[in-house]
């Protein structure tokens, strides 16, 4: 009970902090110091206008389609490769350097290369989402495999389990908490990736919209879109966290699993 | 019959040498016999049991069960582990059925087939619970039920009650006796407890260490069925003090107080 009230008090503090920030924003905005800094009320008005405009909804649809096409296969393939890397030394030795390289690269620098390969269209957007998400799922899944209790593997063997059974019924469930942590991060990164790639093209999707609004100095509308993207990222990652808690009832009691690798 | 024939096992050490864990171990276990193995820590009891289970290969010698040499895990054997080794992500019924699942039954079939074994170990109401919701004693009942569910002829138990408190341990010993009286299986039971070995067994193998080898095999001339009263009989006390005498010499501390 005591903890609950403390938690509530902390929540209250967060809300107060947020409100104070918004008030400060409003006040400074009204000083009209810079066109890049409109008052909060103006952005709010733009949110109401922009979030329901056909142009925005069309862009949102485009971005969601790209994510829906690229993210699921990236996750599935990432989990599969991650399982193999975590389980088999040889696969680990073969692929580890490659994957670590990709994880430490500044991916933004690779986007022009992707456009060179896949052209100025959806192909490049999909490829960007994949390179932003695939490797993070791979390393987190592989790290999850390493948390497998070797005694459970031995127990399964003692009951006659073959490699397929060990993989499906022991390794995969052991790896799931970290795999989900990887998927959570990948979801956030997929949203970032789609915006970045669409900005390069400048015509389609929310990234295109951001690009065009920026070019037209429509600052309030720009902020309205950026705000949406931020909130959308938060909500998506929270949705994955909820799915995680549903899928992993045995770790509900424990803290949410911290990812093994967040990536750059 | 299980025949252990001149078994030896060496392990590679970090410095590139070899370590002899077991040397020239020979004994045999009769059908339906309750056979215990006792010995100092590190003498190779677990290694020996895993060899019978087919999980570890001997570097020399052979294990023969009913005439055929052991080359891997088999349907005739099932193991109960010291630290229970349950699946934390699966409920109790799935855990009990896990052995059956590994032997090719579907998840649903194995869960269905597991139910009577849950009853047998007294956990009827816990089918949908998760392992972390159960006490240590209950978790080990799940481990026992999982092994019984595959209907093995041979039950291999590696210090199954070693992680339990004294009272739970005693209750589990009585339950195991009851189950064994009905099931009539061959049991190889590794333990650190002389009291436990004497109470449960038909015969007790006392092992020597560095390297692990057979010291002696003791008969337990106590009538069955046994109950708590046997623990106070002269035969029982003579047996445990004999074991203590043997083991104390190996551990190398003549002043150490007798455990338990
Ligand atoms: N995989 C392995 N690699 C190297 N050495 C091992 C391995 N397994 C066992 N050993 C060694 O072999 C010896 C016997 O081990 P084992 O676990 O069989 O002993 P134990 O009698 O079961 O001991 P305890 O009573 O403590 O459980 C020990 O010295 C151990 O360090
Ligand atoms: Mg042991």
Coordinates of C-alpha atoms and ligand atoms in Angstrom, one line a residue:
Chain A
X1 CA 0.0 0.0 0.0
X2 CA 2.7 2.4 1.0
X3 CA 4.5 1.7 -2.2
X4 CA 1.4 2.3 -4.2
X5 CA 1.0 5.8 -2.8
X6 CA 4.7 6.5 -3.4
X7 CA 4.3 5.4 -7.0
X8 CA 1.2 7.7 -7.3
X9 CA 3.2 10.6 -5.9
X10 CA 6.0 9.9 -8.4
X11 CA 3.4 9.9 -11.2
X12 CA 2.0 13.1 -10.0
X13 CA 5.5 14.6 -10.0
X14 CA 6.0 13.5 -13.6
X15 CA 2.7 15.2 -14.6
X16 CA 3.6 18.4 -12.8
X17 CA 7.0 18.4 -14.5
X18 CA 5.4 17.9 -17.9
X19 CA 2.8 20.6 -17.4
X20 CA 5.5 23.1 -16.2
X21 CA 7.5 22.3 -19.3
X22 CA 4.5 23.0 -21.5
X23 CA 3.7 26.3 -19.7
X24 CA 7.4 27.3 -20.2
X25 CA 7.1 26.4 -23.9
X26 CA 4.0 28.4 -24.3
X27 CA 5.5 31.5 -22.6
X28 CA 8.8 31.4 -24.5
X29 CA 6.9 30.7 -27.8
X30 CA 4.8 33.8 -27.2
X31 CA 7.9 35.9 -27.0
X32 CA 8.3 35.2 -30.7
X33 CA 12.1 34.8 -30.4
X34 CA 12.3 32.6 -33.5
X35 CA 10.0 31.1 -36.1
X36 CA 11.4 27.7 -35.2
X37 CA 9.9 28.1 -31.7
X38 CA 6.1 28.5 -32.0
X39 CA 4.0 28.5 -28.8
X40 CA 2.6 25.2 -27.6
X41 CA -1.0 26.3 -28.3
X42 CA -0.2 26.8 -31.9
X43 CA 1.3 23.3 -32.2
X44 CA -1.7 21.9 -30.5
X45 CA -3.9 23.6 -33.0
X46 CA -1.8 22.2 -35.8
X47 CA -2.1 18.7 -34.3
X48 CA -5.9 18.9 -34.5
X49 CA -5.7 20.1 -38.1
X50 CA -2.9 18.0 -39.4
X51 CA -3.7 14.6 -37.7
X52 CA -7.1 14.5 -39.5
X53 CA -5.9 15.9 -42.9
X54 CA -6.1 13.5 -45.9
X55 CA -2.5 14.4 -46.7
X56 CA -1.3 13.2 -43.3
X57 CA -3.5 10.0 -43.3
X58 CA -2.3 9.1 -46.8
X59 CA 1.4 9.5 -45.6
X60 CA 0.7 7.5 -42.5
X61 CA -0.8 4.7 -44.5
X62 CA 2.3 4.7 -46.8
X63 CA 4.7 4.5 -43.8
X64 CA 2.7 1.8 -42.1
X65 CA 2.6 -0.3 -45.3
X66 CA 6.4 -0.2 -45.5
X67 CA 6.8 -1.2 -41.9
X68 CA 4.2 -4.0 -42.2
X69 CA 6.1 -5.4 -45.3
X70 CA 9.6 -5.2 -43.9
X71 CA 9.5 -5.6 -40.1
X72 CA 7.8 -9.0 -39.7
X73 CA 10.2 -10.9 -42.1
X74 CA 13.2 -9.0 -40.6
X75 CA 12.1 -10.2 -37.1
X76 CA 11.5 -13.8 -38.2
X77 CA 14.8 -14.1 -40.0
X78 CA 16.6 -12.3 -37.2
X79 CA 15.2 -14.8 -34.6
X80 CA 16.1 -17.8 -36.8
X81 CA 19.7 -16.6 -37.4
X82 CA 20.0 -15.6 -33.8
X83 CA 19.0 -19.1 -32.7
X84 CA 21.6 -20.6 -34.9
X85 CA 24.4 -18.3 -33.8
X86 CA 23.5 -18.8 -30.2
X87 CA 23.4 -22.6 -30.5
X88 CA 26.2 -23.4 -32.9
X89 CA 29.8 -22.3 -32.4
X90 CA 30.6 -22.5 -36.1
X91 CA 27.8 -20.3 -37.2
X92 CA 28.8 -17.9 -34.5
X93 CA 32.3 -17.7 -35.7
X94 CA 31.2 -17.3 -39.3
X95 CA 28.7 -14.6 -38.8
X96 CA 29.7 -12.7 -35.6
X97 CA 32.2 -10.3 -37.2
X98 CA 29.7 -9.4 -39.9
X99 CA 26.9 -8.7 -37.5
X100 CA 29.0 -6.8 -35.1
X101 CA 30.3 -4.6 -38.0
X102 CA 26.7 -3.8 -39.0
X103 CA 25.8 -3.0 -35.4
X104 CA 28.6 -0.5 -35.0
X105 CA 28.3 1.2 -38.4
X106 CA 26.5 4.5 -38.6
X107 CA 23.6 3.1 -40.6
X108 CA 22.5 6.5 -41.9
X109 CA 25.7 6.5 -43.9
X110 CA 24.6 3.3 -45.7
X111 CA 21.2 4.7 -46.8
X112 CA 22.6 6.3 -50.0
X113 CA 24.2 3.0 -50.9
X114 CA 20.8 1.3 -50.5
X115 CA 19.2 3.9 -52.8
X116 CA 22.0 3.2 -55.3
X117 CA 21.1 -0.5 -55.2
X118 CA 17.3 -0.5 -54.8
X119 CA 16.5 2.8 -56.6
X120 CA 14.4 5.7 -55.5
X121 CA 11.3 3.8 -54.3
X122 CA 9.8 1.5 -51.8
X123 CA 12.6 -1.1 -52.2
X124 CA 15.1 1.2 -50.6
X125 CA 12.7 2.1 -47.7
X126 CA 12.2 -1.6 -47.0
X127 CA 15.9 -2.3 -47.1
X128 CA 16.5 0.6 -44.6
X129 CA 14.0 -0.9 -42.2
X130 CA 15.6 -4.3 -42.5
X131 CA 19.2 -3.1 -41.8
X132 CA 17.9 -1.0 -38.8
X133 CA 16.0 -4.0 -37.3
X134 CA 17.5 -7.3 -38.4
X135 CA 20.8 -7.2 -36.6
X136 CA 19.4 -6.0 -33.3
X137 CA 17.0 -9.0 -33.3
X138 CA 19.8 -11.4 -34.2
X139 CA 22.2 -10.3 -31.3
X140 CA 19.5 -10.2 -28.7
X141 CA 18.1 -13.6 -29.7
X142 CA 21.6 -15.1 -29.7
X143 CA 22.3 -13.6 -26.3
X144 CA 19.0 -15.2 -25.1
X145 CA 20.1 -18.6 -26.4
X146 CA 23.2 -18.3 -24.2
X147 CA 21.0 -17.9 -21.1
X148 CA 19.7 -21.5 -21.6
X149 CA 20.3 -23.6 -18.6
X150 CA 22.5 -26.5 -19.7
X151 CA 20.9 -28.7 -17.1
X152 CA 17.6 -28.4 -18.9
X153 CA 19.2 -29.4 -22.2
X154 CA 20.7 -32.4 -20.5
X155 CA 17.4 -33.3 -18.9
X156 CA 15.7 -33.2 -22.3
X157 CA 18.4 -35.4 -23.7
X158 CA 18.0 -37.9 -20.9
X159 CA 14.4 -38.3 -22.0
X160 CA 15.6 -39.0 -25.6
X161 CA 15.1 -35.5 -27.1
X162 CA 16.7 -35.0 -30.5
X163 CA 18.2 -31.7 -31.7
X164 CA 14.8 -30.5 -33.1
X165 CA 13.1 -31.0 -29.8
X166 CA 15.9 -29.3 -27.9
X167 CA 15.7 -26.3 -30.2
X168 CA 11.9 -26.0 -30.1
X169 CA 11.1 -26.9 -26.6
X170 CA 14.2 -25.7 -24.6
X171 CA 16.4 -23.3 -26.5
X172 CA 13.6 -21.2 -28.1
X173 CA 11.6 -20.6 -24.8
X174 CA 14.8 -19.9 -22.9
X175 CA 15.7 -17.2 -25.5
X176 CA 12.3 -15.6 -25.6
X177 CA 12.7 -12.9 -22.9
X178 CA 15.7 -11.4 -24.6
X179 CA 14.3 -12.0 -28.1
X180 CA 11.3 -9.9 -27.1
X181 CA 13.5 -7.2 -25.8
X182 CA 15.2 -7.2 -29.2
X183 CA 11.8 -7.0 -31.0
X184 CA 10.8 -4.1 -28.8
X185 CA 13.8 -2.1 -29.8
X186 CA 13.5 -3.2 -33.4
X187 CA 10.0 -1.8 -33.5
X188 CA 11.2 1.6 -32.3
X189 CA 14.0 1.5 -34.8
X190 CA 11.7 0.5 -37.7
X191 CA 9.7 3.7 -37.2
X192 CA 12.9 5.8 -37.2
X193 CA 14.2 3.9 -40.3
X194 CA 11.0 4.5 -42.3
X195 CA 11.1 8.2 -41.6
X196 CA 14.7 8.6 -42.4
X197 CA 14.4 6.7 -45.7
X198 CA 11.2 8.5 -46.8
X199 CA 12.9 11.8 -46.1
X200 CA 15.5 10.9 -48.7
X201 CA 12.8 10.4 -51.3
X202 CA 10.8 13.3 -50.0
X203 CA 7.5 12.3 -51.6
X204 CA 5.9 9.5 -49.8
X205 CA 5.1 8.6 -46.2
X206 CA 5.5 10.5 -43.0
X207 CA 9.2 11.1 -43.7
X208 CA 8.2 12.7 -47.0
X209 CA 5.7 14.9 -45.2
X210 CA 8.3 16.0 -42.7
X211 CA 10.6 16.8 -45.5
X212 CA 8.0 18.9 -47.4
X213 CA 6.7 20.7 -44.3
X214 CA 10.3 21.5 -43.3
X215 CA 11.0 22.8 -46.8
X216 CA 8.0 25.0 -46.6
X217 CA 8.9 26.3 -43.1
X218 CA 5.5 25.1 -41.9
X219 CA 7.0 24.7 -38.4
X220 CA 3.7 24.1 -36.4
X221 CA 2.6 21.4 -38.8
X222 CA 6.1 19.8 -38.8
X223 CA 6.0 19.6 -35.0
X224 CA 2.6 18.1 -35.2
X225 CA 3.9 15.2 -37.4
X226 CA 7.1 14.8 -35.3
X227 CA 4.9 14.6 -32.2
X228 CA 2.8 11.9 -33.8
X229 CA 5.9 9.9 -34.8
X230 CA 7.2 10.0 -31.2
X231 CA 4.0 9.0 -29.6
X232 CA 3.5 6.3 -32.2
X233 CA 6.9 4.8 -31.4
X234 CA 6.1 4.8 -27.7
X235 CA 2.7 3.2 -28.2
X236 CA 4.1 0.5 -30.5
X237 CA 6.9 -0.4 -28.1
X238 CA 4.4 -0.6 -25.3
X239 CA 2.2 -2.9 -27.4
X240 CA 5.2 -5.3 -27.9
X241 CA 5.8 -5.1 -24.1
X242 CA 2.2 -6.1 -23.5
X243 CA 2.4 -9.0 -26.0
X244 CA 5.6 -10.0 -24.2
X245 CA 3.9 -10.2 -20.8
X246 CA 1.1 -12.3 -22.4
X247 CA 3.5 -14.6 -24.0
X248 CA 5.8 -15.0 -21.0
X249 CA 3.5 -15.5 -18.0
X250 CA 6.4 -17.1 -16.0
X251 CA 8.4 -13.9 -15.9
X252 CA 5.6 -11.5 -15.1
X253 CA 6.8 -11.5 -11.5
X254 CA 10.2 -10.4 -12.6
X255 CA 11.3 -7.1 -14.0
X256 CA 11.1 -6.4 -17.7
X257 CA 14.1 -7.9 -19.4
X258 CA 16.8 -5.4 -20.3
X259 CA 18.0 -5.9 -23.9
X260 CA 21.5 -7.3 -24.2
X261 CA 22.3 -4.8 -27.0
X262 CA 20.4 -1.6 -27.9
X263 CA 22.5 -0.7 -30.9
X264 CA 23.6 2.7 -32.1
Chain B
X1 CA 20.1 -56.5 -14.7
X2 CA 22.5 -53.6 -15.0
X3 CA 26.1 -54.5 -15.3
X4 CA 28.9 -52.0 -14.8
X5 CA 32.0 -53.5 -16.3
X6 CA 35.4 -52.0 -15.4
X7 CA 34.2 -48.5 -16.1
X8 CA 36.8 -45.7 -16.3
X9 CA 36.4 -42.1 -17.1
X10 CA 39.0 -39.4 -17.6
X11 CA 38.4 -35.7 -18.1
X12 CA 40.7 -33.2 -19.8
X13 CA 42.0 -30.6 -17.5
X14 CA 42.6 -26.9 -18.3
X15 CA 46.3 -27.3 -18.2
X16 CA 46.2 -30.0 -21.0
X17 CA 46.5 -33.0 -18.7
X18 CA 43.9 -35.6 -17.9
X19 CA 42.0 -36.2 -14.6
X20 CA 40.9 -39.7 -13.7
X21 CA 37.4 -39.3 -12.2
X22 CA 36.5 -43.1 -12.2
X23 CA 38.7 -46.1 -12.4
X24 CA 37.9 -49.8 -12.8
X25 CA 34.4 -49.6 -11.4
X26 CA 32.5 -52.8 -11.5
X27 CA 29.3 -53.9 -9.9
X28 CA 25.8 -55.0 -10.9
X29 CA 22.3 -54.1 -10.0
X30 CA 19.6 -56.7 -10.0
X31 CA 16.1 -56.2 -11.4
X32 CA 13.7 -54.4 -9.1
X33 CA 16.5 -53.7 -6.7
X34 CA 16.8 -50.4 -4.7
X35 CA 20.5 -49.7 -5.0
X36 CA 22.1 -46.7 -3.5
X37 CA 25.5 -45.1 -4.2
X38 CA 27.2 -43.1 -1.4
X39 CA 30.7 -41.6 -1.4
X40 CA 32.6 -38.4 -0.8
X41 CA 31.9 -35.3 -2.9
X42 CA 33.7 -35.5 -6.3
X43 CA 34.2 -39.3 -6.3
X44 CA 32.2 -39.6 -9.5
X45 CA 28.7 -40.6 -8.4
X46 CA 27.0 -38.2 -10.8
X47 CA 29.3 -39.1 -13.6
X48 CA 28.6 -42.8 -13.0
X49 CA 24.8 -42.2 -13.0
X50 CA 25.0 -40.2 -16.2
X51 CA 26.8 -43.0 -17.8
X52 CA 24.0 -45.4 -17.0
X53 CA 21.6 -42.7 -18.3
X54 CA 23.6 -42.6 -21.6
X55 CA 24.4 -39.0 -21.2
X56 CA 28.2 -39.4 -20.6
X57 CA 30.4 -42.0 -22.3
X58 CA 32.9 -44.0 -20.4
X59 CA 36.5 -43.7 -21.6
X60 CA 37.0 -47.4 -20.8
X61 CA 34.7 -50.3 -19.9
X62 CA 31.1 -50.9 -20.7
X63 CA 27.6 -50.7 -19.2
X64 CA 25.3 -53.5 -20.2
X65 CA 21.6 -53.5 -19.4
X66 CA 19.8 -56.8 -19.9
X67 CA 22.5 -58.0 -22.3
X68 CA 22.8 -54.9 -24.5
X69 CA 25.5 -52.3 -24.1
X70 CA 24.4 -48.7 -23.4
X71 CA 25.1 -46.3 -26.2
X72 CA 22.8 -43.4 -25.3
X73 CA 19.6 -42.5 -23.5
X74 CA 16.9 -45.1 -23.8
X75 CA 13.2 -45.6 -23.1
X76 CA 14.0 -48.1 -20.4
X77 CA 15.6 -45.4 -18.2
X78 CA 14.5 -42.1 -16.7
X79 CA 16.4 -39.7 -14.5
X80 CA 15.4 -37.5 -11.5
X81 CA 17.7 -34.6 -10.9
X82 CA 19.1 -33.0 -7.7
X83 CA 17.9 -29.5 -8.7
X84 CA 14.6 -30.7 -10.1
X85 CA 15.3 -29.1 -13.6
X86 CA 11.8 -28.2 -14.4
X87 CA 10.8 -25.9 -17.4
X88 CA 10.0 -22.5 -15.8
X89 CA 7.9 -21.5 -18.8
X90 CA 5.6 -24.5 -18.7
X91 CA 2.9 -25.4 -16.3
X92 CA 3.1 -28.5 -14.1
X93 CA 1.1 -30.8 -16.3
X94 CA 3.3 -30.0 -19.3
X95 CA 6.4 -30.5 -17.1
X96 CA 5.2 -34.0 -16.0
X97 CA 4.4 -34.8 -19.7
X98 CA 7.7 -33.5 -21.0
X99 CA 9.4 -36.8 -21.1
X100 CA 6.6 -38.3 -23.1
X101 CA 6.7 -35.3 -25.4
X102 CA 10.4 -35.9 -26.0
X103 CA 9.5 -39.4 -26.9
X104 CA 7.2 -38.3 -29.7
X105 CA 3.8 -37.7 -28.2
X106 CA 2.0 -34.4 -29.0
X107 CA 1.8 -31.8 -26.3
X108 CA -1.9 -32.5 -25.8
X109 CA -1.4 -36.3 -25.7
X110 CA 1.5 -36.0 -23.2
X111 CA -0.5 -33.6 -21.0
X112 CA -3.4 -36.1 -20.9
X113 CA -1.1 -39.0 -20.2
X114 CA 0.6 -37.1 -17.4
X115 CA -2.5 -36.5 -15.3
X116 CA -2.5 -39.9 -13.4
X117 CA 1.1 -39.4 -12.5
X118 CA 0.4 -36.0 -11.0
X119 CA -2.2 -37.7 -8.9
X120 CA 0.3 -40.4 -7.9
X121 CA 2.7 -37.8 -6.4
X122 CA -0.1 -36.0 -4.7
X123 CA -0.2 -32.8 -6.8
X124 CA -3.6 -33.2 -8.4
X125 CA -4.7 -29.6 -7.9
X126 CA -1.5 -28.1 -9.3
X127 CA -1.8 -29.0 -13.0
X128 CA -2.0 -25.4 -14.2
X129 CA 0.5 -23.9 -11.7
X130 CA 4.0 -22.9 -12.7
X131 CA 7.1 -24.3 -11.1
X132 CA 8.0 -21.1 -9.3
X133 CA 4.7 -21.3 -7.4
X134 CA 5.6 -24.6 -5.9
X135 CA 7.8 -25.4 -2.9
X136 CA 11.0 -27.4 -3.3
X137 CA 9.4 -30.6 -2.1
X138 CA 6.5 -30.2 -4.6
X139 CA 8.9 -29.4 -7.4
X140 CA 10.8 -32.6 -6.8
X141 CA 7.5 -34.5 -6.8
X142 CA 7.0 -33.0 -10.3
X143 CA 10.5 -34.3 -11.2
X144 CA 9.6 -37.7 -9.9
X145 CA 6.2 -37.7 -11.7
X146 CA 8.0 -36.7 -15.0
X147 CA 10.3 -39.7 -14.7
X148 CA 7.5 -42.1 -13.7
X149 CA 5.3 -40.9 -16.6
X150 CA 7.6 -42.5 -19.2
X151 CA 7.2 -45.9 -17.4
X152 CA 10.9 -46.7 -17.2
X153 CA 12.1 -50.0 -15.9
X154 CA 15.0 -48.2 -14.3
X155 CA 14.8 -45.0 -12.2
X156 CA 18.1 -43.0 -11.9
X157 CA 18.0 -40.6 -9.0
X158 CA 20.9 -38.2 -8.4
X159 CA 20.6 -36.9 -4.8
X160 CA 16.9 -36.1 -5.5
X161 CA 16.3 -34.9 -1.9
X162 CA 19.6 -33.2 -1.4
X163 CA 18.2 -29.7 -1.9
X164 CA 15.3 -30.2 0.5
X165 CA 15.0 -29.4 4.2
X166 CA 15.2 -32.3 6.7
X167 CA 11.4 -32.8 7.3
X168 CA 10.5 -32.5 3.6
X169 CA 13.3 -34.9 2.9
X170 CA 12.0 -37.5 5.3
X171 CA 8.4 -37.2 3.9
X172 CA 9.8 -37.6 0.4
X173 CA 11.7 -40.7 1.4
X174 CA 8.5 -42.3 2.8
X175 CA 6.5 -41.3 -0.3
X176 CA 9.2 -42.8 -2.6
X177 CA 9.1 -46.0 -0.5
X178 CA 5.4 -46.2 -1.0
X179 CA 5.6 -45.6 -4.7
X180 CA 8.5 -48.0 -5.2
X181 CA 6.5 -50.7 -3.3
X182 CA 3.8 -50.4 -5.9
X183 CA 5.8 -49.7 -9.1
X184 CA 8.5 -52.3 -8.6
X185 CA 11.2 -50.6 -10.6
X186 CA 15.0 -50.9 -10.4
X187 CA 16.3 -47.8 -8.7
X188 CA 19.8 -46.4 -8.6
X189 CA 19.9 -43.7 -6.0
X190 CA 22.8 -41.4 -5.4
X191 CA 22.9 -39.8 -1.9
X192 CA 25.2 -38.1 0.6
X193 CA 23.1 -39.3 3.5
X194 CA 24.0 -42.6 5.1
X195 CA 20.7 -42.5 6.9
X196 CA 18.8 -42.2 3.7
X197 CA 20.8 -44.9 2.0
X198 CA 20.2 -47.4 4.8
X199 CA 16.5 -46.5 5.1
X200 CA 15.7 -46.9 1.4
X201 CA 18.0 -49.5 -0.1
X202 CA 18.4 -53.2 -0.6
X203 CA 22.2 -52.6 -1.1
X204 CA 24.5 -49.7 -0.8
X205 CA 27.7 -49.1 -2.8
X206 CA 30.3 -47.2 -0.9
X207 CA 32.7 -45.4 -3.2
X208 CA 36.3 -44.4 -2.7
X209 CA 37.7 -41.3 -4.2
X210 CA 40.8 -40.0 -6.2
X211 CA 40.1 -41.8 -8.4
X212 CA 36.5 -42.9 -7.8
X213 CA 36.3 -46.6 -7.3
X214 CA 34.3 -49.3 -5.5
X215 CA 35.1 -49.5 -1.8
X216 CA 32.5 -52.1 -0.8
X217 CA 28.9 -53.1 -1.4
X218 CA 26.8 -53.5 1.7
X219 CA 23.6 -55.5 2.1
X220 CA 20.8 -53.9 4.1
X221 CA 19.2 -56.7 6.0
X222 CA 16.1 -54.8 7.1
X223 CA 12.7 -56.3 6.4
X224 CA 10.2 -54.6 4.1
X225 CA 7.9 -52.7 4.2
X226 CA 9.9 -50.4 6.3
X227 CA 8.6 -47.5 8.4
X228 CA 10.1 -44.8 10.6
X229 CA 10.7 -47.4 13.4
X230 CA 13.5 -49.1 11.5
X231 CA 15.7 -46.0 12.0
X232 CA 16.0 -46.9 15.7
X233 CA 16.9 -50.6 15.3
X234 CA 20.4 -51.9 16.1
X235 CA 20.9 -53.2 12.6
X236 CA 20.2 -49.7 11.1
X237 CA 22.5 -48.0 13.5
X238 CA 25.2 -50.5 13.0
X239 CA 24.9 -50.0 9.2
X240 CA 25.1 -46.2 9.3
X241 CA 28.0 -46.2 11.8
X242 CA 29.8 -48.6 9.6
X243 CA 29.3 -46.3 6.5
X244 CA 30.3 -43.3 8.6
X245 CA 33.5 -45.1 9.6
X246 CA 34.3 -45.9 6.0
X247 CA 33.6 -42.5 4.7
X248 CA 35.4 -40.6 7.5
X249 CA 38.6 -42.3 6.6
X250 CA 38.3 -41.0 3.0
X251 CA 37.4 -37.5 3.8
X252 CA 40.5 -37.5 5.9
X253 CA 39.2 -35.7 9.0
X254 CA 39.0 -38.2 11.9
X255 CA 37.7 -35.5 14.3
X256 CA 34.7 -34.5 12.1
X257 CA 31.4 -34.9 13.8
X258 CA 29.0 -37.4 12.2
X259 CA 26.4 -35.6 10.0
X260 CA 22.7 -35.9 10.7
Ligands
LIG1 N1 32.5 -32.4 -17.7 C1 33.6 -32.5 -16.8 N2 34.8 -32.0 -17.2 C2 35.8 -32.0 -16.3 N3 35.7 -32.6 -15.1 C3 34.6 -33.2 -14.7 C4 33.4 -33.1 -15.6 N4 32.4 -33.8 -14.9 C5 32.9 -34.2 -13.7 N5 34.2 -33.8 -13.6 C6 35.0 -34.1 -12.4 O1 34.9 -35.5 -12.1 C7 34.8 -35.7 -10.7 C8 33.6 -36.4 -10.4 O2 32.5 -35.5 -10.6 P1 31.0 -35.9 -10.2 O3 30.1 -34.8 -10.4 O4 30.6 -37.2 -10.8 O5 31.2 -36.2 -8.6 P2 30.0 -36.5 -7.5 O6 30.5 -37.7 -6.8 O7 28.7 -36.5 -8.1 O8 30.2 -35.3 -6.5 P3 29.1 -34.6 -5.6 O9 28.8 -35.5 -4.5 O10 29.7 -33.3 -5.2 O11 27.9 -34.4 -6.5 C9 34.9 -34.3 -10.1 O12 36.3 -34.1 -9.6 C10 34.6 -33.3 -11.2 O13 35.3 -32.1 -11.1
LIG2 MG1 27.0 -35.3 -8.0

